[in-house]
């Protein structure tokens, strides 16, 4: 048996175990160990859907930081600003989709302004980029606090996104023999679907289009690309706009699923950093894998050992850096 066949067999066994845990009726001893099947499956689903939200934020960050090597530590502020803009537009117009579009569009413009007036002048100077972006995040946090105060806001979703889906997962069996199936919020499933669509779209753009070819060429050898007649600054401004726009989009989506409040900028900046470090800089696939690992670790830890749940995230990051410093899907440079 070759190594690939062995890993394939291990993967099949793991998939079979997971399928049994999800779809089979648990014995009493397993319910006693894992609290209940509903708690376990809900933690898994919450972890996967949270991973979708983390990916939406980290996908923009991996374009800016992982691919372009621009150290933008104000990325969390872009997320929170997009959430506030989405909240205002949705409240004033009554249209949630308009709030989502406004969050993306306004933050894309902010991203272009930041790239042209800040990061273009600091190209190749990681330390100055770090310090300046930290200063921008501090100023942005104070300005948002002054405008929206310190309250917690919830972005209202449309009625067609309310409700729950009944999943083919049996959580219990009644005394009369009827099965009880798990229900799960529809909106979280939509967030996951949006993350998958955006992830596939970004991967196709970077690897299957002329624009993606120019982006990757500009990162590897900017002088050669510029000598071939391509406006490198325009290409990089577009990438920065897409990355910042995705942060704003994620802010509206995350503010609808969870809440909008001061401090969320720091939380999602840290999550994006960990996702990119674990997944590998500049890799969309790596960002998806990193987001999945971090989302599952966070939610499983929250259910089974809440006091030390946050430690799981950093254990994953430390182990990844020890075993594969460039990240799971990153390339050694």
XYZ file of C-alpha atoms in Angstrom:
333
model
C 0.000 0.000 0.000
C 1.392 3.378 -1.024
C 1.391 6.437 1.189
C -1.379 8.066 -0.844
C -3.556 4.953 -0.587
C -2.956 4.826 3.180
C -4.011 8.448 3.595
C -7.042 7.791 1.397
C -8.048 4.876 3.619
C -7.627 7.011 6.736
C -9.789 9.706 5.139
C -12.527 7.204 4.278
C -12.525 5.833 7.839
C -12.698 9.354 9.275
C -15.575 10.236 6.919
C -17.424 7.069 7.954
C -17.000 7.893 11.647
C -18.235 11.462 11.124
C -21.221 10.223 9.082
C -22.116 7.772 11.867
C -21.800 10.484 14.519
C -24.082 12.789 12.552
C -26.755 10.513 11.147
C -26.956 7.525 13.529
C -28.875 7.389 16.810
C -26.339 7.611 19.611
C -26.111 5.097 22.454
C -26.549 6.405 25.992
C -22.843 6.161 26.860
C -21.877 8.423 23.945
C -24.524 10.980 24.909
C -23.092 10.954 28.428
C -19.569 11.663 27.148
C -20.420 14.353 24.578
C -23.337 15.966 26.509
C -25.832 15.161 23.732
C -25.937 14.570 20.017
C -27.731 17.883 19.500
C -24.964 19.769 21.316
C -22.241 18.011 19.324
C -23.827 18.429 15.894
C -24.809 22.037 16.650
C -21.204 22.789 17.637
C -19.957 21.289 14.360
C -22.483 23.231 12.277
C -21.817 26.460 14.185
C -18.091 25.947 13.626
C -18.542 25.429 9.877
C -20.803 28.458 9.449
C -18.515 30.604 11.626
C -15.669 29.429 9.397
C -17.633 30.807 6.442
C -17.776 34.232 8.112
C -14.090 34.065 9.058
C -13.259 33.165 5.470
C -15.184 36.157 4.129
C -13.078 38.461 6.312
C -9.805 36.576 5.815
C -10.211 36.271 2.036
C -9.820 40.034 1.715
C -6.961 39.974 4.188
C -5.145 37.194 2.323
C -5.365 39.239 -0.894
C -3.896 42.335 0.758
C -1.457 40.855 3.276
C -0.825 37.333 2.025
C -0.651 38.028 -1.698
C 0.375 41.693 -2.080
C 2.534 41.736 1.096
C 0.857 44.930 2.340
C 0.769 44.790 6.146
C -2.694 46.260 6.694
C -3.492 45.913 10.405
C -6.490 48.188 9.897
C -8.364 45.352 8.194
C -10.536 44.782 11.267
C -11.553 48.452 11.174
C -12.668 47.988 7.568
C -14.874 45.111 8.731
C -16.465 47.171 11.513
C -16.938 50.253 9.318
C -18.652 48.116 6.684
C -20.951 46.729 9.387
C -21.918 50.229 10.575
C -22.529 51.425 7.011
C -24.659 48.375 6.293
C -26.631 49.022 9.483
C -27.303 52.662 8.568
C -28.290 51.944 4.959
C -30.522 49.016 5.930
C -32.282 51.037 8.646
C -32.822 54.081 6.456
C -33.960 52.261 3.307
C -35.428 49.044 4.679
C -33.529 47.002 2.103
C -30.950 44.585 3.501
C -29.406 43.801 0.109
C -28.837 47.522 -0.434
C -26.991 47.604 2.901
C -24.819 44.682 1.782
C -24.024 46.413 -1.520
C -23.246 49.689 0.265
C -20.915 47.942 2.716
C -18.937 46.431 -0.153
C -18.906 49.513 -2.402
C -17.999 52.117 0.232
C -15.216 49.983 1.692
C -13.869 49.247 -1.785
C -13.524 53.013 -2.298
C -11.878 53.343 1.120
C -9.482 50.562 0.105
C -8.465 52.388 -3.076
C -7.851 55.589 -1.091
C -5.707 53.690 1.438
C -3.686 51.973 -1.275
C -3.061 55.155 -3.285
C -2.316 57.572 -0.451
C -0.779 55.280 2.169
C 0.488 51.880 1.068
C 1.766 52.960 -2.340
C 4.081 55.406 -0.573
C 5.290 52.708 1.827
C 5.976 49.904 -0.644
C 8.523 47.418 0.645
C 8.689 48.958 4.125
C 6.863 46.453 6.338
C 7.633 48.222 9.617
C 6.226 51.572 8.489
C 3.176 49.861 6.985
C 2.560 48.117 10.302
C 2.873 51.289 12.372
C 0.807 53.437 10.008
C -1.984 50.857 9.698
C -2.134 50.486 13.495
C -2.474 54.275 13.725
C -5.263 54.217 11.124
C -7.101 51.498 13.081
C -6.866 53.480 16.338
C -8.154 56.673 14.706
C -10.916 54.772 12.885
C -12.016 53.059 16.115
C -12.306 56.421 17.913
C -14.196 58.008 15.015
C -16.662 55.112 14.854
C -17.105 55.303 18.620
C -17.837 59.032 18.344
C -20.401 58.554 15.557
C -22.168 55.358 16.658
C -21.396 55.492 20.411
C -20.662 52.304 22.325
C -23.974 50.522 21.848
C -24.575 47.145 20.258
C -26.529 47.085 16.989
C -28.207 44.289 15.070
C -28.677 44.512 11.314
C -32.204 43.392 10.437
C -32.360 40.621 7.837
C -35.270 40.247 5.385
C -38.105 37.848 6.123
C -37.031 35.398 3.433
C -33.821 34.785 5.401
C -35.608 34.168 8.686
C -36.655 30.778 9.906
C -34.865 27.456 10.122
C -34.108 24.423 7.996
C -34.942 20.901 9.106
C -31.837 18.805 8.541
C -31.812 15.002 8.072
C -30.044 14.594 11.419
C -31.882 12.601 14.103
C -31.188 14.089 17.532
C -33.568 11.908 19.552
C -36.317 9.308 19.305
C -39.604 9.863 21.130
C -41.296 7.177 23.188
C -43.762 6.570 20.349
C -40.891 5.850 17.953
C -41.031 9.191 16.096
C -37.689 10.746 15.195
C -36.764 14.292 16.228
C -34.773 16.072 13.533
C -32.339 18.935 14.021
C -33.387 22.430 12.924
C -30.804 25.041 12.014
C -31.046 28.790 11.194
C -31.419 29.421 7.467
C -29.311 32.588 7.568
C -26.204 30.744 8.771
C -26.529 28.298 5.885
C -26.794 31.237 3.459
C -23.615 32.766 4.935
C -21.790 29.484 4.365
C -23.082 29.271 0.794
C -21.958 32.866 0.119
C -18.488 32.072 1.477
C -18.208 29.032 -0.818
C -19.319 31.008 -3.883
C -16.938 33.888 -3.142
C -14.067 31.498 -2.418
C -14.527 29.651 -5.702
C -14.849 32.960 -7.543
C -11.619 34.346 -6.047
C -9.733 31.135 -6.836
C -10.927 31.202 -10.446
C -10.047 34.896 -10.749
C -6.506 34.383 -9.451
C -5.710 31.189 -11.362
C -7.844 31.218 -14.505
C -8.026 34.841 -15.667
C -5.647 37.343 -17.187
C -6.179 39.704 -14.245
C -5.170 36.974 -11.816
C -2.090 36.229 -13.886
C -1.085 39.895 -13.741
C -1.663 40.019 -9.977
C 0.526 36.977 -9.323
C 3.180 38.214 -11.743
C 3.212 41.649 -10.126
C 3.779 40.132 -6.703
C 6.646 37.913 -7.902
C 8.396 40.381 -10.233
C 6.883 43.845 -10.300
C 9.607 45.415 -12.441
C 9.257 42.829 -15.201
C 5.473 43.175 -15.276
C 5.755 46.959 -15.446
C 8.298 46.666 -18.255
C 5.771 44.624 -20.246
C 3.393 47.609 -20.279
C 1.046 46.707 -17.421
C 0.021 49.452 -14.993
C 1.079 47.701 -11.782
C -0.261 50.437 -9.522
C -3.727 50.143 -11.075
C -3.692 46.349 -10.678
C -2.689 46.616 -7.031
C -5.323 49.289 -6.377
C -7.992 46.945 -7.775
C -6.784 44.097 -5.560
C -6.810 46.352 -2.499
C -10.323 47.529 -3.397
C -11.574 43.937 -3.664
C -9.931 42.990 -0.364
C -11.358 45.991 1.495
C -14.754 45.510 -0.165
C -14.856 41.908 1.018
C -14.132 43.134 4.557
C -17.089 45.525 4.305
C -19.291 42.797 2.849
C -18.316 40.474 5.698
C -19.089 43.253 8.188
C -22.693 43.523 6.995
C -23.113 39.744 6.835
C -21.500 39.241 10.252
C -23.464 42.112 11.784
C -26.655 40.459 10.583
C -25.724 37.049 12.003
C -24.186 38.284 15.261
C -23.953 41.955 16.262
C -22.181 45.231 15.557
C -20.263 46.666 18.508
C -16.909 48.268 19.393
C -14.204 45.652 19.728
C -15.369 43.521 16.814
C -12.619 45.074 14.697
C -9.906 43.610 16.928
C -11.617 40.228 17.097
C -11.862 39.800 13.335
C -8.383 41.197 12.707
C -6.938 38.539 15.030
C -9.095 35.866 13.402
C -7.883 36.927 9.944
C -4.248 36.871 11.059
C -4.581 33.376 12.517
C -6.453 32.079 9.461
C -3.823 33.411 7.047
C -0.931 32.136 9.186
C -2.447 28.665 9.501
C -3.676 28.402 5.913
C -0.675 29.965 4.204
C -0.057 33.484 2.936
C -1.591 34.280 -0.439
C -3.578 31.024 -0.731
C -7.363 31.178 -1.070
C -7.589 27.422 -0.483
C -5.353 27.795 2.569
C -7.582 30.574 3.915
C -10.596 28.264 3.596
C -8.795 25.431 5.422
C -7.526 27.784 8.126
C -10.972 29.309 8.626
C -12.515 25.839 8.928
C -9.980 24.722 11.532
C -10.302 27.906 13.590
C -14.105 28.011 13.383
C -14.473 24.384 14.485
C -11.906 24.765 17.268
C -13.624 27.882 18.603
C -17.140 26.418 18.666
C -16.174 22.953 19.930
C -14.091 24.573 22.645
C -17.011 26.837 23.568
C -19.251 23.800 24.148
C -16.918 21.299 25.797
C -14.331 23.366 27.687
C -15.347 27.038 27.533
C -12.722 28.167 30.038
C -9.862 27.053 27.788
C -11.615 27.095 24.418
C -9.656 30.069 23.100
C -6.431 28.163 23.729
C -7.339 25.708 20.950
C -7.003 28.439 18.338
C -3.475 29.295 19.370
C -2.511 25.630 19.754
C -3.467 25.111 16.109
C -1.396 28.134 15.089
C 1.654 27.084 17.140
C 1.557 23.496 15.839
C 1.227 24.734 12.254
C 4.177 27.106 12.631
C 6.264 24.342 14.222
C 5.502 21.709 11.596
C 4.983 23.847 8.486
C 6.078 27.473 9.014
C 4.756 28.642 5.643
C 1.237 27.441 6.482
C -0.766 24.443 5.313
C -1.070 25.616 1.692
C 1.649 28.284 1.690
C 4.777 28.191 -0.408
C 8.230 28.477 1.142
C 10.024 31.645 0.070
